[in-house]
Structure formats: C-alpha cells, structure tokens
Amino acid sequence: MSRPSLTAVYPGTFDPLTLGHEDLLRRSCRMFDRVVLAVAAAHHKRTLFSLDERLAMARELAAPLPQVEVIAFSGLLSEFVLAQGGQAVVRGVRSNSDFEYEFQMAGMNRHLMPGVETVFLSTSDAYQFVTGTFVREIAQLGGDVSKFVSPLVLARLQERLARKEG
C-alpha cells in the first residue's frame, strides 16, 4: 500500500536566499513529495529585493528540484499552508534562540492548524551563522558574501548595490 503524497511548506522572506536556505530546501525535498517555497510579501519588513525579484531568484534556484513550487504569500501562514494542502511546515534552526522562537511559533501554529506538524531542521555547520540580514549588511558595506549565496544571488546583489550607488 502506498502512502499519501506529503506536502511541506518552507516559508521565509528569503531576502536574499542564502546557501543555508538552499541546503534546507534540498534536504526538505528528500523528506516530502512536494515542497512549497513560500516567499513572504514581508509587509512588516523593509526588504532589499522586491517580492517579484525574490520570487524570480527563488524560482531560478529551485528549477533543478522538480517537486519544489515557489509561491508568494501574505497574511497568516496557517491559512496559506492549509490552502496548499500542507501537512508540515519546515523551519530551520541555527541556535537555541532560534529554537525558542520557532518552538513558540510552532505551538501557536498547532492551535491554528491542528493537523499540520512543524519540522525543525538544524542548519548544516557551514551555514550556522548565515542569515539573510547578515548577508545584506555585509554586501551593503562592500564585504564579500560569495561564500554565503549562490552565484545567481551574488550577481543580483552586486547589480542592486551598483544601482544604489549610481
């Protein structure tokens, strides 16, 4: 007897998508039949890249992963997950402080969507301290972020920052 198809939602702002995000996405694909990379509109944050730019980068980076769908969302994550038929939410954790925050969010999400599990994936050692915020700040100050993002993202970062300077 075959098991039902499993869908996971991996949400984030992805501003920009880092190698750590890509690693978690690939690992999620080994566990789930369908992974929705949910790019948040991030109305509460000031992003370096527009939603359309973040979606375009995510779609290009996810192209080699056939079970990944990249979709924008705004509003409550729980409503989006349920609309996608998700059985799990994937969250990456780098540290104890990440886990505490994510654990609280998972508890709230369990109340909002009781049939959906939160799956915590610890980041790979190489990406333990990589965050989109750090990457943006280092890049904006002229630092080298090539170890933290794909060549595609690096090129987009360089283009964006050159336009700001020009």
PDB file of C-alpha atoms in Angstrom:
ATOM      1  CA  MET A   1       0.000   0.000   0.000  1.00  0.00           C
ATOM      2  CA  SER A   2       1.442   3.377  -0.974  1.00  0.00           C
ATOM      3  CA  ARG A   3       1.461   6.308   1.383  1.00  0.00           C
ATOM      4  CA  PRO A   4      -0.358   9.535   0.583  1.00  0.00           C
ATOM      5  CA  SER A   5       1.642  12.329  -1.022  1.00  0.00           C
ATOM      6  CA  LEU A   6       3.193  14.655   1.576  1.00  0.00           C
ATOM      7  CA  THR A   7       3.356  18.424   1.121  1.00  0.00           C
ATOM      8  CA  ALA A   8       5.564  20.699   3.200  1.00  0.00           C
ATOM      9  CA  VAL A   9       5.671  24.477   3.207  1.00  0.00           C
ATOM     10  CA  TYR A  10       9.030  26.172   3.761  1.00  0.00           C
ATOM     11  CA  PRO A  11       8.211  29.836   4.465  1.00  0.00           C
ATOM     12  CA  GLY A  12      10.508  32.831   4.675  1.00  0.00           C
ATOM     13  CA  THR A  13      11.302  36.280   3.406  1.00  0.00           C
ATOM     14  CA  PHE A  14      14.347  34.969   1.530  1.00  0.00           C
ATOM     15  CA  ASP A  15      15.887  38.437   1.177  1.00  0.00           C
ATOM     16  CA  PRO A  16      18.150  37.128  -0.188  1.00  0.00           C
ATOM     17  CA  LEU A  17      18.000  33.360  -0.443  1.00  0.00           C
ATOM     18  CA  THR A  18      21.232  32.080   1.129  1.00  0.00           C
ATOM     19  CA  LEU A  19      23.129  28.827   0.707  1.00  0.00           C
ATOM     20  CA  GLY A  20      21.683  27.855   4.092  1.00  0.00           C
ATOM     21  CA  HIS A  21      18.153  28.261   2.713  1.00  0.00           C
ATOM     22  CA  GLU A  22      19.084  26.255  -0.372  1.00  0.00           C
ATOM     23  CA  ASP A  23      20.540  23.485   1.806  1.00  0.00           C
ATOM     24  CA  LEU A  24      17.328  23.245   3.854  1.00  0.00           C
ATOM     25  CA  LEU A  25      15.254  23.243   0.673  1.00  0.00           C
ATOM     26  CA  ARG A  26      17.227  20.336  -0.822  1.00  0.00           C
ATOM     27  CA  ARG A  27      17.029  18.402   2.450  1.00  0.00           C
ATOM     28  CA  SER A  28      13.268  19.009   2.629  1.00  0.00           C
ATOM     29  CA  CYS A  29      12.924  17.541  -0.853  1.00  0.00           C
ATOM     30  CA  ARG A  30      14.329  14.253   0.428  1.00  0.00           C
ATOM     31  CA  MET A  31      11.536  14.051   3.023  1.00  0.00           C
ATOM     32  CA  PHE A  32       8.497  15.400   1.187  1.00  0.00           C
ATOM     33  CA  ASP A  33       6.888  14.739  -2.191  1.00  0.00           C
ATOM     34  CA  ARG A  34       6.035  18.404  -2.707  1.00  0.00           C
ATOM     35  CA  VAL A  35       7.762  21.367  -1.111  1.00  0.00           C
ATOM     36  CA  VAL A  36       6.248  24.823  -1.400  1.00  0.00           C
ATOM     37  CA  LEU A  37       8.882  27.517  -1.004  1.00  0.00           C
ATOM     38  CA  ALA A  38       6.600  30.226   0.366  1.00  0.00           C
ATOM     39  CA  VAL A  39       8.097  33.661  -0.238  1.00  0.00           C
ATOM     40  CA  ALA A  40       6.574  36.112   2.221  1.00  0.00           C
ATOM     41  CA  ALA A  41       5.482  39.517   0.986  1.00  0.00           C
ATOM     42  CA  ALA A  42       7.136  40.844   4.171  1.00  0.00           C
ATOM     43  CA  HIS A  43       4.928  43.888   4.549  1.00  0.00           C
ATOM     44  CA  HIS A  44       6.365  44.329   8.072  1.00  0.00           C
ATOM     45  CA  LYS A  45       9.996  44.441   6.874  1.00  0.00           C
ATOM     46  CA  ARG A  46      11.924  46.688   4.553  1.00  0.00           C
ATOM     47  CA  THR A  47      13.459  44.304   2.026  1.00  0.00           C
ATOM     48  CA  LEU A  48      16.392  44.878  -0.292  1.00  0.00           C
ATOM     49  CA  PHE A  49      14.671  42.961  -3.100  1.00  0.00           C
ATOM     50  CA  SER A  50      11.060  43.317  -4.191  1.00  0.00           C
ATOM     51  CA  LEU A  51       8.723  40.362  -3.890  1.00  0.00           C
ATOM     52  CA  ASP A  52       8.901  39.793  -7.654  1.00  0.00           C
ATOM     53  CA  GLU A  53      12.709  39.798  -7.560  1.00  0.00           C
ATOM     54  CA  ARG A  54      12.784  37.350  -4.646  1.00  0.00           C
ATOM     55  CA  LEU A  55      10.302  35.081  -6.438  1.00  0.00           C
ATOM     56  CA  ALA A  56      12.362  35.163  -9.653  1.00  0.00           C
ATOM     57  CA  MET A  57      15.578  34.264  -7.819  1.00  0.00           C
ATOM     58  CA  ALA A  58      13.851  31.503  -5.855  1.00  0.00           C
ATOM     59  CA  ARG A  59      12.294  30.021  -8.997  1.00  0.00           C
ATOM     60  CA  GLU A  60      15.632  30.011 -10.793  1.00  0.00           C
ATOM     61  CA  LEU A  61      17.419  28.387  -7.853  1.00  0.00           C
ATOM     62  CA  ALA A  62      14.636  25.821  -7.348  1.00  0.00           C
ATOM     63  CA  ALA A  63      14.433  24.886 -11.052  1.00  0.00           C
ATOM     64  CA  PRO A  64      16.589  21.728 -10.642  1.00  0.00           C
ATOM     65  CA  LEU A  65      14.251  20.478  -7.888  1.00  0.00           C
ATOM     66  CA  PRO A  66      11.107  19.218  -9.664  1.00  0.00           C
ATOM     67  CA  GLN A  67       8.999  18.823  -6.515  1.00  0.00           C
ATOM     68  CA  VAL A  68       9.506  22.464  -5.460  1.00  0.00           C
ATOM     69  CA  GLU A  69       6.888  25.089  -6.177  1.00  0.00           C
ATOM     70  CA  VAL A  70       7.712  28.723  -5.434  1.00  0.00           C
ATOM     71  CA  ILE A  71       4.678  30.751  -4.399  1.00  0.00           C
ATOM     72  CA  ALA A  72       4.278  34.200  -2.843  1.00  0.00           C
ATOM     73  CA  PHE A  73       2.100  34.644   0.204  1.00  0.00           C
ATOM     74  CA  SER A  74       0.914  37.335   2.561  1.00  0.00           C
ATOM     75  CA  GLY A  75      -1.241  37.150   5.619  1.00  0.00           C
ATOM     76  CA  LEU A  76      -1.364  34.249   8.027  1.00  0.00           C
ATOM     77  CA  LEU A  77       0.994  31.379   7.316  1.00  0.00           C
ATOM     78  CA  SER A  78      -1.623  28.949   8.663  1.00  0.00           C
ATOM     79  CA  GLU A  79      -4.162  29.991   6.016  1.00  0.00           C
ATOM     80  CA  PHE A  80      -1.555  29.621   3.271  1.00  0.00           C
ATOM     81  CA  VAL A  81      -0.415  26.184   4.485  1.00  0.00           C
ATOM     82  CA  LEU A  82      -3.978  24.894   4.646  1.00  0.00           C
ATOM     83  CA  ALA A  83      -4.758  26.324   1.190  1.00  0.00           C
ATOM     84  CA  GLN A  84      -1.722  24.454  -0.189  1.00  0.00           C
ATOM     85  CA  GLY A  85      -2.792  21.182   1.422  1.00  0.00           C
ATOM     86  CA  GLY A  86       0.323  21.206   3.575  1.00  0.00           C
ATOM     87  CA  GLN A  87       0.902  18.552   6.214  1.00  0.00           C
ATOM     88  CA  ALA A  88       4.112  20.133   7.519  1.00  0.00           C
ATOM     89  CA  VAL A  89       5.907  23.440   7.925  1.00  0.00           C
ATOM     90  CA  VAL A  90       9.677  23.304   7.589  1.00  0.00           C
ATOM     91  CA  ARG A  91      11.717  25.634   9.780  1.00  0.00           C
ATOM     92  CA  GLY A  92      15.477  25.951  10.000  1.00  0.00           C
ATOM     93  CA  VAL A  93      17.136  26.460  13.378  1.00  0.00           C
ATOM     94  CA  ARG A  94      20.687  27.679  13.884  1.00  0.00           C
ATOM     95  CA  SER A  95      20.822  28.216  17.621  1.00  0.00           C
ATOM     96  CA  ASN A  96      18.962  27.907  20.908  1.00  0.00           C
ATOM     97  CA  SER A  97      17.471  31.352  20.468  1.00  0.00           C
ATOM     98  CA  ASP A  98      16.155  30.357  17.009  1.00  0.00           C
ATOM     99  CA  PHE A  99      14.662  27.222  18.512  1.00  0.00           C
ATOM    100  CA  GLU A 100      12.920  29.098  21.347  1.00  0.00           C
ATOM    101  CA  TYR A 101      11.272  31.488  18.888  1.00  0.00           C
ATOM    102  CA  GLU A 102      10.399  28.735  16.405  1.00  0.00           C
ATOM    103  CA  PHE A 103       9.076  26.482  19.180  1.00  0.00           C
ATOM    104  CA  GLN A 104       6.681  29.226  20.311  1.00  0.00           C
ATOM    105  CA  MET A 105       5.556  29.815  16.732  1.00  0.00           C
ATOM    106  CA  ALA A 106       5.057  26.063  16.225  1.00  0.00           C
ATOM    107  CA  GLY A 107       2.849  25.954  19.314  1.00  0.00           C
ATOM    108  CA  MET A 108       0.688  28.795  18.026  1.00  0.00           C
ATOM    109  CA  ASN A 109       0.518  27.212  14.571  1.00  0.00           C
ATOM    110  CA  ARG A 110      -0.595  23.921  16.151  1.00  0.00           C
ATOM    111  CA  HIS A 111      -3.633  25.793  17.530  1.00  0.00           C
ATOM    112  CA  LEU A 112      -4.342  27.426  14.168  1.00  0.00           C
ATOM    113  CA  MET A 113      -3.825  24.254  12.113  1.00  0.00           C
ATOM    114  CA  PRO A 114      -4.001  21.173  14.360  1.00  0.00           C
ATOM    115  CA  GLY A 115      -3.329  18.634  11.597  1.00  0.00           C
ATOM    116  CA  VAL A 116      -0.068  20.243  10.478  1.00  0.00           C
ATOM    117  CA  GLU A 117       3.307  19.378  12.003  1.00  0.00           C
ATOM    118  CA  THR A 118       6.312  21.683  12.265  1.00  0.00           C
ATOM    119  CA  VAL A 119       9.560  20.025  11.247  1.00  0.00           C
ATOM    120  CA  PHE A 120      12.730  21.627  12.602  1.00  0.00           C
ATOM    121  CA  LEU A 121      15.884  21.115  10.575  1.00  0.00           C
ATOM    122  CA  SER A 122      19.174  22.133  12.110  1.00  0.00           C
ATOM    123  CA  THR A 123      21.370  24.061   9.748  1.00  0.00           C
ATOM    124  CA  SER A 124      24.483  22.464   8.350  1.00  0.00           C
ATOM    125  CA  ASP A 125      27.656  23.521  10.144  1.00  0.00           C
ATOM    126  CA  ALA A 126      28.843  25.539   7.147  1.00  0.00           C
ATOM    127  CA  TYR A 127      25.770  27.802   7.381  1.00  0.00           C
ATOM    128  CA  GLN A 128      25.382  28.018  11.159  1.00  0.00           C
ATOM    129  CA  PHE A 129      25.826  31.798  11.278  1.00  0.00           C
ATOM    130  CA  VAL A 130      24.489  32.773   7.864  1.00  0.00           C
ATOM    131  CA  THR A 131      21.359  34.907   7.813  1.00  0.00           C
ATOM    132  CA  GLY A 132      19.799  36.989   5.070  1.00  0.00           C
ATOM    133  CA  THR A 133      20.209  40.028   7.323  1.00  0.00           C
ATOM    134  CA  PHE A 134      23.963  39.428   7.738  1.00  0.00           C
ATOM    135  CA  VAL A 135      24.381  38.841   4.005  1.00  0.00           C
ATOM    136  CA  ARG A 136      22.548  42.085   3.156  1.00  0.00           C
ATOM    137  CA  GLU A 137      24.531  44.123   5.679  1.00  0.00           C
ATOM    138  CA  ILE A 138      27.919  42.710   4.656  1.00  0.00           C
ATOM    139  CA  ALA A 139      27.132  43.219   0.956  1.00  0.00           C
ATOM    140  CA  GLN A 140      25.899  46.784   1.526  1.00  0.00           C
ATOM    141  CA  LEU A 141      29.163  47.577   3.322  1.00  0.00           C
ATOM    142  CA  GLY A 142      31.233  46.207   0.435  1.00  0.00           C
ATOM    143  CA  GLY A 143      32.132  42.859   2.000  1.00  0.00           C
ATOM    144  CA  ASP A 144      32.495  39.544   0.207  1.00  0.00           C
ATOM    145  CA  VAL A 145      29.390  37.364   0.573  1.00  0.00           C
ATOM    146  CA  SER A 146      30.298  34.840  -2.134  1.00  0.00           C
ATOM    147  CA  LYS A 147      30.662  32.072   0.494  1.00  0.00           C
ATOM    148  CA  PHE A 148      27.087  32.593   1.671  1.00  0.00           C
ATOM    149  CA  VAL A 149      24.982  32.865  -1.508  1.00  0.00           C
ATOM    150  CA  SER A 150      24.801  31.213  -4.915  1.00  0.00           C
ATOM    151  CA  PRO A 151      26.465  32.919  -7.907  1.00  0.00           C
ATOM    152  CA  LEU A 152      22.986  33.931  -9.137  1.00  0.00           C
ATOM    153  CA  VAL A 153      22.158  35.721  -5.873  1.00  0.00           C
ATOM    154  CA  LEU A 154      25.629  37.261  -5.692  1.00  0.00           C
ATOM    155  CA  ALA A 155      25.189  38.756  -9.174  1.00  0.00           C
ATOM    156  CA  ARG A 156      21.762  40.161  -8.239  1.00  0.00           C
ATOM    157  CA  LEU A 157      23.160  41.629  -5.019  1.00  0.00           C
ATOM    158  CA  GLN A 158      26.005  43.279  -6.915  1.00  0.00           C
ATOM    159  CA  GLU A 159      23.602  44.668  -9.536  1.00  0.00           C
ATOM    160  CA  ARG A 160      21.262  46.034  -6.862  1.00  0.00           C
ATOM    161  CA  LEU A 161      24.053  47.694  -4.894  1.00  0.00           C
ATOM    162  CA  ALA A 162      25.654  49.173  -8.033  1.00  0.00           C
ATOM    163  CA  ARG A 163      22.283  50.747  -8.934  1.00  0.00           C
ATOM    164  CA  LYS A 164      22.022  52.246  -5.430  1.00  0.00           C
ATOM    165  CA  GLU A 165      25.495  53.769  -5.738  1.00  0.00           C
ATOM    166  CA  GLY A 166      24.940  55.060  -9.284  1.00  0.00           C
TER     167      GLY A 166
END
